[in-house]
XYZ file of N, CA, C and O in Angstrom:
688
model
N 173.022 44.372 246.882
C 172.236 43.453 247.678
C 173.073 42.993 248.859
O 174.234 42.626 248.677
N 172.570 43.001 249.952
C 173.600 42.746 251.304
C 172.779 40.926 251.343
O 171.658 40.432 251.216
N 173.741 40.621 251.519
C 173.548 39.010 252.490
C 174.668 38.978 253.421
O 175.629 39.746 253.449
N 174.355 37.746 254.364
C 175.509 36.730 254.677
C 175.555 35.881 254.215
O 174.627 35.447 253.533
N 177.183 35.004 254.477
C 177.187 33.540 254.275
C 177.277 32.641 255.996
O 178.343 32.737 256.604
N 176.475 32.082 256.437
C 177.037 31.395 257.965
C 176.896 29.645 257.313
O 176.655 29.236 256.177
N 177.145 28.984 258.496
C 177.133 27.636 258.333
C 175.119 27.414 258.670
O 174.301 28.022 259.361
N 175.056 26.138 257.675
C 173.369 26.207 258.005
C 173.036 25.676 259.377
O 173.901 25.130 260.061
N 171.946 25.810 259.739
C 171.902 24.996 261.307
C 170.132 24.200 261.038
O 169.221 24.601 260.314
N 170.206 22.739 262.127
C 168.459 22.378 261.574
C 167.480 23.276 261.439
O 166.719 22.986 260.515
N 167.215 24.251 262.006
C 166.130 24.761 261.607
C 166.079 25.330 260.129
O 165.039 25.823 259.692
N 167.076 25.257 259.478
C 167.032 26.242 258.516
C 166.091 24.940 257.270
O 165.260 25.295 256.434
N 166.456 23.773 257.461
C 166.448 22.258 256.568
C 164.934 22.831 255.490
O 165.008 22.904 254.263
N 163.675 23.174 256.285
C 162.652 23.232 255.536
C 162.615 24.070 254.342
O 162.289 23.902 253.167
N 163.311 25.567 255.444
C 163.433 26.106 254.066
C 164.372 25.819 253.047
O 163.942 25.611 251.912
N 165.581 25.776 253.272
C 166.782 25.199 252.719
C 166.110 24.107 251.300
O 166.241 24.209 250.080
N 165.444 23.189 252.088
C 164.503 22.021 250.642
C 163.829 22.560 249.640
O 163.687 22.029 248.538
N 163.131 24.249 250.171
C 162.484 24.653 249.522
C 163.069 25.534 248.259
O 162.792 25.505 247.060
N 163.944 26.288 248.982
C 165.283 26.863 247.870
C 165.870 25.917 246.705
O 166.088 26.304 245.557
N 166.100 24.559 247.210
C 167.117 23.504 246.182
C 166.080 23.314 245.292
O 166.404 23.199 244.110
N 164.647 23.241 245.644
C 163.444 23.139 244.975
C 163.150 23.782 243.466
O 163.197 23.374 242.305
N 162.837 24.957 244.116
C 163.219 26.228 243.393
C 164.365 26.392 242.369
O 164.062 26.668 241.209
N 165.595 26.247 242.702
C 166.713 26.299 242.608
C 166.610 25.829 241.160
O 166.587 26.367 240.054
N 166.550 24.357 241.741
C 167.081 23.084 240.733
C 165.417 22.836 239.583
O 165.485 22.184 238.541
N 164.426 23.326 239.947
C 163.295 23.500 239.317
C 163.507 24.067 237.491
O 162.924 23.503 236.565
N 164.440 25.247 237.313
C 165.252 25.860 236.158
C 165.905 24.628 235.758
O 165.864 24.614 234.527
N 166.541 23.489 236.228
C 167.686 23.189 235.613
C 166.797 21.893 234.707
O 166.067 21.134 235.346
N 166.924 21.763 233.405
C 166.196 20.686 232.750
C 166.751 19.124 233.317
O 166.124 18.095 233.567
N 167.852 19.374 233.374
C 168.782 17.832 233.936
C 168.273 17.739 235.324
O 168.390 16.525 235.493
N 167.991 18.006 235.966
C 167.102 17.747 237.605
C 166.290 16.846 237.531
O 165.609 17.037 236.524
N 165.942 15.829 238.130
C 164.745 14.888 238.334
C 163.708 15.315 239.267
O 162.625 14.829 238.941
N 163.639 16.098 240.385
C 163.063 16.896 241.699
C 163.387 16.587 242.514
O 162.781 16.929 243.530
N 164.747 15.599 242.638
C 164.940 14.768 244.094
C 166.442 15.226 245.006
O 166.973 14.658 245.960
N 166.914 16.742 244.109
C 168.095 17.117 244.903
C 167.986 17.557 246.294
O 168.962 17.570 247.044
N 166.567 17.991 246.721
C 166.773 18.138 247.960
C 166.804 16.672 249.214
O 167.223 16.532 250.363
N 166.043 15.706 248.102
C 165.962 14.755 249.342
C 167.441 13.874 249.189
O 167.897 13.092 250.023
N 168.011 14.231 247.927
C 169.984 13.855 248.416
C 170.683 14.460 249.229
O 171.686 13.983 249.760
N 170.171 15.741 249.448
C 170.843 16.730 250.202
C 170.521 15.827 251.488
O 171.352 15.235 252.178
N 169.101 15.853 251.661
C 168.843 15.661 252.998
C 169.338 14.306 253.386
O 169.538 14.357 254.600
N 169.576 13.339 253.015
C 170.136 11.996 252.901
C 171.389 11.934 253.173
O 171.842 11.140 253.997
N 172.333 13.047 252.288
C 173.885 13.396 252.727
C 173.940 13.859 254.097
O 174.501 12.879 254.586
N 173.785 14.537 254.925
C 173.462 15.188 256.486
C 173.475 13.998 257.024
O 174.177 13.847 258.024
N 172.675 12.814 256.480
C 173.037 11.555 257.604
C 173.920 10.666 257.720
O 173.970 9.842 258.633
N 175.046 10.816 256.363
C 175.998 9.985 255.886
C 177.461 10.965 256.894
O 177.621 12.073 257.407
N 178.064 9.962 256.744
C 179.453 9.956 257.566
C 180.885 10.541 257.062
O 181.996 10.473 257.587
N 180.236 11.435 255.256
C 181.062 11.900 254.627
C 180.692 13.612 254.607
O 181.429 14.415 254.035
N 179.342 14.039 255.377
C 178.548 15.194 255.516
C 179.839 16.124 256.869
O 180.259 15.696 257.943
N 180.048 17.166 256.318
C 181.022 17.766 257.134
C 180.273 19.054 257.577
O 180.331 19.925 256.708
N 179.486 19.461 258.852
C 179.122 20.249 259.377
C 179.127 22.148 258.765
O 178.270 23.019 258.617
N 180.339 22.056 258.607
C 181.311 23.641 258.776
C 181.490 23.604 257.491
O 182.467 24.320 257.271
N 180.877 22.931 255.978
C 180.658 23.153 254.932
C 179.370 22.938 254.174
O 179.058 22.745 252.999
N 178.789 23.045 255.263
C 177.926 23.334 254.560
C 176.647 24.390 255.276
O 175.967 24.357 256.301
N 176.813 25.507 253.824
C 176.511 27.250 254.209
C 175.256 27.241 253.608
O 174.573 26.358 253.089
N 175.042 29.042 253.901
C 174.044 29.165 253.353
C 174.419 31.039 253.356
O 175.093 31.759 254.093
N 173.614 31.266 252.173
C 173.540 32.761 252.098
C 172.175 33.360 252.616
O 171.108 32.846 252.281
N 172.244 34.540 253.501
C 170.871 35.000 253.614
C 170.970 36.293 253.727
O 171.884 37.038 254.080
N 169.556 36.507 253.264
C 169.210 38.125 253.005
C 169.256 38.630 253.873
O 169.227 37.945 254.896
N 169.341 39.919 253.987
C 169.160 41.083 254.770
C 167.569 40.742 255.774
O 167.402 40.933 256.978
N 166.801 40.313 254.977
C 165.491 39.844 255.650
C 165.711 38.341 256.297
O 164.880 38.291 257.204
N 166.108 37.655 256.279
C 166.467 36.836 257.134
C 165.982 35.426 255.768
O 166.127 34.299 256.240
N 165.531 35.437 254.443
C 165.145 34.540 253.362
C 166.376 33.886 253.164
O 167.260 34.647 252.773
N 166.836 32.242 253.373
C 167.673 31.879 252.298
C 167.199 32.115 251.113
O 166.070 32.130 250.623
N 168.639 32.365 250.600
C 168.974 32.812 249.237
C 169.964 32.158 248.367
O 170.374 32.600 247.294
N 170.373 30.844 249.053
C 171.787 30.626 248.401
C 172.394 29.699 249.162
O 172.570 30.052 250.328
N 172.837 28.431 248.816
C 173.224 27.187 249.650
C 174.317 26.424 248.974
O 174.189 26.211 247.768
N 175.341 26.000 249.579
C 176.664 25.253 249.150
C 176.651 23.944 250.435
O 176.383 24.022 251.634
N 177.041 22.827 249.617
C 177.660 21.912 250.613
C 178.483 21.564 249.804
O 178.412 21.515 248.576
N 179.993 21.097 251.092
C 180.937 20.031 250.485
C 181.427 18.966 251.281
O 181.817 19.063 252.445
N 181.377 17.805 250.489
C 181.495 16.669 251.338
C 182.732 15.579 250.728
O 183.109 15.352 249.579
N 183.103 15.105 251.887
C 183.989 14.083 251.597
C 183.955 12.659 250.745
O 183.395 11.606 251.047
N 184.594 12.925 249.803
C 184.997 11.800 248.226
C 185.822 11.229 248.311
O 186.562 11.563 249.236
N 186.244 10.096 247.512
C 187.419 9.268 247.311
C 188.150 9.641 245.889
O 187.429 9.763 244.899
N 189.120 9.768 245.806
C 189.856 9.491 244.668
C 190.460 8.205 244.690
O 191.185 8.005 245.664
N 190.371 7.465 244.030
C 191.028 5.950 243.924
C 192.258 6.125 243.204
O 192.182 6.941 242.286
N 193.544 5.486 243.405
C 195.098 5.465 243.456
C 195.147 4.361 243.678
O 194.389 3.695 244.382
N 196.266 3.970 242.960
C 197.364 2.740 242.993
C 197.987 2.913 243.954
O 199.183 2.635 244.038
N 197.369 3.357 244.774
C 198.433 3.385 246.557
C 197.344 3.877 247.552
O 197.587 4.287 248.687
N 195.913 3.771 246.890
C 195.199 3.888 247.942
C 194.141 4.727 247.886
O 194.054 5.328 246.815
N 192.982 5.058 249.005
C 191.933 5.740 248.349
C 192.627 7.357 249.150
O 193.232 7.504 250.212
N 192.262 8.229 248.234
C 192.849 9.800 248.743
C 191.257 10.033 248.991
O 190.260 9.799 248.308
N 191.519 10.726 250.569
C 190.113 11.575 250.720
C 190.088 13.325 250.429
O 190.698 14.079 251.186
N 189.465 13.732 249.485
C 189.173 14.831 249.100
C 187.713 15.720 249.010
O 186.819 15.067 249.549
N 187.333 16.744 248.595
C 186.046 16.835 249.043
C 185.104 17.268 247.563
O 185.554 17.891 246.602
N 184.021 16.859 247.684
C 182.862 17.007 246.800
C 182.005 18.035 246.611
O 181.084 17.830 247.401
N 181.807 18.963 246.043
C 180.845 20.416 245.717
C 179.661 19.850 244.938
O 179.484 19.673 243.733
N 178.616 19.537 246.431
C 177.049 19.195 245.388
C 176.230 18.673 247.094
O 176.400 17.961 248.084
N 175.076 19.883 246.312
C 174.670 21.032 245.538
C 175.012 22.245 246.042
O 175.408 22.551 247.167
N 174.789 22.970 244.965
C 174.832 24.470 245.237
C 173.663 25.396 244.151
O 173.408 25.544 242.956
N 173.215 25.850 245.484
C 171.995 26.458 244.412
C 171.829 28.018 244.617
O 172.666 28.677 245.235
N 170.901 28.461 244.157
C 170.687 29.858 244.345
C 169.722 30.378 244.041
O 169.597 30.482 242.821
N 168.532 30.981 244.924
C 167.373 31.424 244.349
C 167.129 32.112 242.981
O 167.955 32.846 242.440
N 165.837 31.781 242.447
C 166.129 32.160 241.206
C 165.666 33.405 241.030
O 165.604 33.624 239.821
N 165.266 34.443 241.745
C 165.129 35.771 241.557
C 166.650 36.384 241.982
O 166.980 37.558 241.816
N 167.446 35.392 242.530
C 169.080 35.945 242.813
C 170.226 35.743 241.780
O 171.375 36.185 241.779
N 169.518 34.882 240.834
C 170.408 34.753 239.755
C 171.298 35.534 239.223
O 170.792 36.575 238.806
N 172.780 35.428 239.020
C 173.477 36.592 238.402
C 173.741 37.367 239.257
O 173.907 38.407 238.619
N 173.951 37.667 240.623
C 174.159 37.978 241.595
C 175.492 37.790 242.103
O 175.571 38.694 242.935
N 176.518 37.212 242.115
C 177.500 36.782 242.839
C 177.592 36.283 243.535
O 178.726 36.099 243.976
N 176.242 35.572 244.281
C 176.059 34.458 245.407
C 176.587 33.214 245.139
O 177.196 32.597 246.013
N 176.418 32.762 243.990
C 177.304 31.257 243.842
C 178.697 31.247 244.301
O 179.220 30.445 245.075
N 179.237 32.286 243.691
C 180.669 32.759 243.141
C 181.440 32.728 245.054
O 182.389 32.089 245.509
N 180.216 34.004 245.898
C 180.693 33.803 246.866
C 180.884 32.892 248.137
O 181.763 32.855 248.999
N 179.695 32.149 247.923
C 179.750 30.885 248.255
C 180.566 29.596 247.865
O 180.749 28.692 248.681
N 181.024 29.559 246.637
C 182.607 29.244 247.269
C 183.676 29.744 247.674
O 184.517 29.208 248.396
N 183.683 30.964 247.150
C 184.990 31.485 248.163
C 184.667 31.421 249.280
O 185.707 31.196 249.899
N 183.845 31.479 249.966
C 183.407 31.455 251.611
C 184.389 29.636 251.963
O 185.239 29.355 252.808
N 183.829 28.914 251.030
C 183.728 27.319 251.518
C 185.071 27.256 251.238
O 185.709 26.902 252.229
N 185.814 27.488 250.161
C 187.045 26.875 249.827
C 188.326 27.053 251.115
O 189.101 26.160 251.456
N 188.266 28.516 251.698
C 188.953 28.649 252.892
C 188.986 27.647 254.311
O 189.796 27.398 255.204
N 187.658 27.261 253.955
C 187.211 26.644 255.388
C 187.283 25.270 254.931
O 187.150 24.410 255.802
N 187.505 24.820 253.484
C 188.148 23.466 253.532
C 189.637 22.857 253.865
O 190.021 21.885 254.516
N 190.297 23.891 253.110
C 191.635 24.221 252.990
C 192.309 24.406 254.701
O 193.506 24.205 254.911
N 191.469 24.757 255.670
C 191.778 25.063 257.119
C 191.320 23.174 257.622
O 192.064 22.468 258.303
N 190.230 22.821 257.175
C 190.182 21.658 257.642
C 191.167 20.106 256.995
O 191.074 18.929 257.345
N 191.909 20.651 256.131
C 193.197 19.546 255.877
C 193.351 19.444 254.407
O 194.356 19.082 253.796
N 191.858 19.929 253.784
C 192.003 19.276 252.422
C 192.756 19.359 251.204
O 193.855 19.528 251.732
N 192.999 19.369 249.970
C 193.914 19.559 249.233
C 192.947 20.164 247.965
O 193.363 21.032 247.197
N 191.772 19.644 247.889
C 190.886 20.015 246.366
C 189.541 19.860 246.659
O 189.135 19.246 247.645
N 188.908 20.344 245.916
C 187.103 20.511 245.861
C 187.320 19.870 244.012
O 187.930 20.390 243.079
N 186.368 18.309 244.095
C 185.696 17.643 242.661
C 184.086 18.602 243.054
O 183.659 19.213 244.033
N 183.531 18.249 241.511
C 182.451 18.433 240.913
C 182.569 18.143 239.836
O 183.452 17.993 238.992
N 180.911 18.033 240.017
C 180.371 17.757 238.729
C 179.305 18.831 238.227
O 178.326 19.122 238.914
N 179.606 19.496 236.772
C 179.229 20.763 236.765
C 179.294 21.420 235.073
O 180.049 20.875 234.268
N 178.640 22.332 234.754
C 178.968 22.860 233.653
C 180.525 23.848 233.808
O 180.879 24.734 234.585
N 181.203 23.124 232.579
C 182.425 23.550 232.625
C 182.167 25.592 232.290
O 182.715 26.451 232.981
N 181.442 25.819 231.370
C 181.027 27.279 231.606
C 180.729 28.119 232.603
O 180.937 29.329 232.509
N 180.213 27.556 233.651
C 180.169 28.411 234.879
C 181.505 27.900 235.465
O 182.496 28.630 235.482
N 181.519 26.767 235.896
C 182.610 26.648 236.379
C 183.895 27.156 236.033
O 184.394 28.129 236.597
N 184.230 26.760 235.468
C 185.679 27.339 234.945
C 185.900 29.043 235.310
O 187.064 29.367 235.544
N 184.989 29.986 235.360
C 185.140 30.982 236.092
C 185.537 31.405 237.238
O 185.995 32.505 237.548
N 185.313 30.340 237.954
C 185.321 29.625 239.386
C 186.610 29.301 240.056
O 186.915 29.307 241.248
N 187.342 28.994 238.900
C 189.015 28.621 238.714
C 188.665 26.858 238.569
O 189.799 26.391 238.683
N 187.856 25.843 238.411
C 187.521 24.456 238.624
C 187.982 24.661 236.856
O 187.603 25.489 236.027
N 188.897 23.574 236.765
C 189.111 22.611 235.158
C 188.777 21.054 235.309
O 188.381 20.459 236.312
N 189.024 20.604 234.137
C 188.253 19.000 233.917
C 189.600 18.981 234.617
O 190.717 19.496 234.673
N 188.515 17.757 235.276
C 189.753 16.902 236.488
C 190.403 15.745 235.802
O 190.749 14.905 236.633
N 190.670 15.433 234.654
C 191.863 14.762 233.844
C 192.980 15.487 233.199
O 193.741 15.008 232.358
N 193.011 17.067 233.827
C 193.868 17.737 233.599
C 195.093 17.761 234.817
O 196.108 18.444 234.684
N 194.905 17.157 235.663
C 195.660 16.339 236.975
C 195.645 14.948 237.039
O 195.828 14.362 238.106
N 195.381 14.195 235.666
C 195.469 12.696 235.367
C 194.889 12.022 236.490
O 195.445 11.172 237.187
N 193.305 12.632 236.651
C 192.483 12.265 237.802
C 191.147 11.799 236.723
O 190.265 12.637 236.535
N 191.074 10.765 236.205
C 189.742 10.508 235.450
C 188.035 10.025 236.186
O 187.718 9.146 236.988
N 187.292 11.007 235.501
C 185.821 9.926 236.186
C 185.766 8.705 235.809
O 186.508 8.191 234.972
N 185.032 8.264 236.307
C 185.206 6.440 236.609
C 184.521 5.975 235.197
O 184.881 4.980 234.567
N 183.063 7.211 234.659
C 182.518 6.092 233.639
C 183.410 7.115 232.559
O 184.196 6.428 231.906
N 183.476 8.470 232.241
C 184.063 8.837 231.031
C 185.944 9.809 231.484
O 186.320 10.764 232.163
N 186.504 8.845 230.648
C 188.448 9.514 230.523
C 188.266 10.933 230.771
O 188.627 11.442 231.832
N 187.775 11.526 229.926
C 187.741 13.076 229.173
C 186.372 13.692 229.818
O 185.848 14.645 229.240
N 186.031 13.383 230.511
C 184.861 14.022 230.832
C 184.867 15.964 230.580
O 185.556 16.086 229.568
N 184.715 16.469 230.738
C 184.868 18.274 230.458
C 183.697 18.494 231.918
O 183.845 19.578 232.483
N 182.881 17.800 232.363
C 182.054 17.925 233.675
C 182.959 17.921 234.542
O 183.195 19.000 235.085
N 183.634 16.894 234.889
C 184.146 16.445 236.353
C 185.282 17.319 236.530
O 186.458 17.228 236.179
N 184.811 17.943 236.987
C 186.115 19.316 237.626
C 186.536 19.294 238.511
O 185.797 18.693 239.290
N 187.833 19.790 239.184
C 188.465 19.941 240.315
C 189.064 21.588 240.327
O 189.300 22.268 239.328
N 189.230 21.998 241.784
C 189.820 23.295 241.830
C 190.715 22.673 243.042
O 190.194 21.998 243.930
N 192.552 23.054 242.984
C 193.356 22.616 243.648
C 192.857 23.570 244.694
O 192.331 24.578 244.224
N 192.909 23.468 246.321
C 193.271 24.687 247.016
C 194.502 25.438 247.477
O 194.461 26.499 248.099
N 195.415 24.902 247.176
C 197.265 25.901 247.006
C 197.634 25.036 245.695
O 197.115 24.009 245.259
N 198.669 25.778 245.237
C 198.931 25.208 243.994
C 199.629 23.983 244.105
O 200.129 23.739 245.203
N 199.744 23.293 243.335
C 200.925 21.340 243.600
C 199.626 20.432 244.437
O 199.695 19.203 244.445
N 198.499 21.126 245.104
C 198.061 20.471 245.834
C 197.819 18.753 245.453
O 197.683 17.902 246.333
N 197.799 18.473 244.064
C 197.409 17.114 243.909
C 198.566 16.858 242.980
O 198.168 16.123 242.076
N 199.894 17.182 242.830
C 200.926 16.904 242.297
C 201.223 15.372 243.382
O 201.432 15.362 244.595
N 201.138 14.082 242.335
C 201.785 12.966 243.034
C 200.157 12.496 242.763
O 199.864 11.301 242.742
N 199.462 13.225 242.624
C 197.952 11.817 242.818
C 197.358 11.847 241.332
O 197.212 12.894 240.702
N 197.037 10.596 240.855
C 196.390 10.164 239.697
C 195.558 9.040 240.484
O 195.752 8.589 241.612
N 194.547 8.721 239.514
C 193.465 7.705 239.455
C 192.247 8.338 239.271
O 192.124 9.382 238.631
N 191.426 7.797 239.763
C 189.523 7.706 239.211
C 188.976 8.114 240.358
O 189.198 7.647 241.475
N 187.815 9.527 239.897
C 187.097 9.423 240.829
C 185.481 9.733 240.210
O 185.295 10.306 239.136
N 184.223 9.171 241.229
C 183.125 9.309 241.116
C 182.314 10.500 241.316
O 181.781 10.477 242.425
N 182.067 11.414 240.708
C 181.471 12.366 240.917
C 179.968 12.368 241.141
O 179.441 13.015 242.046
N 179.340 11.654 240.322
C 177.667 10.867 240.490
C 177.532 10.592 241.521
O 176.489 10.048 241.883
């Protein structure tokens, strides 16, 4: 299956809602309202342009959408800004495809160029963890409501990247 990955641009938004729709429609934990967070994040001041992609077909259909946006980790020396993976979806006739997979490798480069040190989520540790993402209290980085969470994942982007940082962060 040929796609690309580019950065999304407005026109793409309608369909884009309609994909997360779709997308997140499979997932039982969904309420129906991930696209209108999506669309809500784009107006917030933590929404970073150049991360947030999209995969498309050979026919010109999104097929496949990643954003990552800027988070806090809270420290005893201060808030660390790092970045957030949510959502990411993928049509569901594309399922099993390698579009997720490549859609972060697409994003993780282009965070890593813009300063950052790590990508949090919140996520099934089964897909994820394929991904290279472990529970983020394995860098003595806890979510705010559970210690041990096995959801709240982080993937360093060079290795040591968060050697020196502990505290809490919000993934919700």
């Amino acid at each position: 299956m040929r796609y690309t990955i580019r950065q999304e641009r407005p026109s793409d938004y309608p369909e884009i809602n309609e994909l997360v729709k779709k997308s997140f429609a499979t997932n039982a934990d969904d309420d129906g309202t991930t696209h209108e967070y999506l669309n809500a994040l784009r107006g917030k001041d933590v929404f970073i342009p150049q991360l947030s992609l999209v995969a498309e077909a050979a026919d010109g259909m999104l097929i496949g959408q990643i954003v990552l946006y800027k988070t806090t980790v809270t420290t005893s020396r201060g808030a660390v800004s790092e970045l957030l993976l949510s959502p990411i979806c993928v049509h569901p006739e594309y399922f099993r495809c390698g579009i997720a997979r490549a859609l972060v490798a697409e994003s993780l480069p282009i965070a890593f160029k813009l300063g950052y040190r790590a990508v949090f989520l919140c996520g099934d540790p089964r897909f994820y963890s394929r991904l290279g993402f472990v529970p983020s209290y394995q860098y003595n980085i806890r979510h705010i409501k559970e210690d041990t969470a096995e959801w709240s994942m982080v993937r360093e982007l060079y290795s040591g990247a968060l050697n020196g940082v502990t505290g809490t962060i919000n993934t919700i």
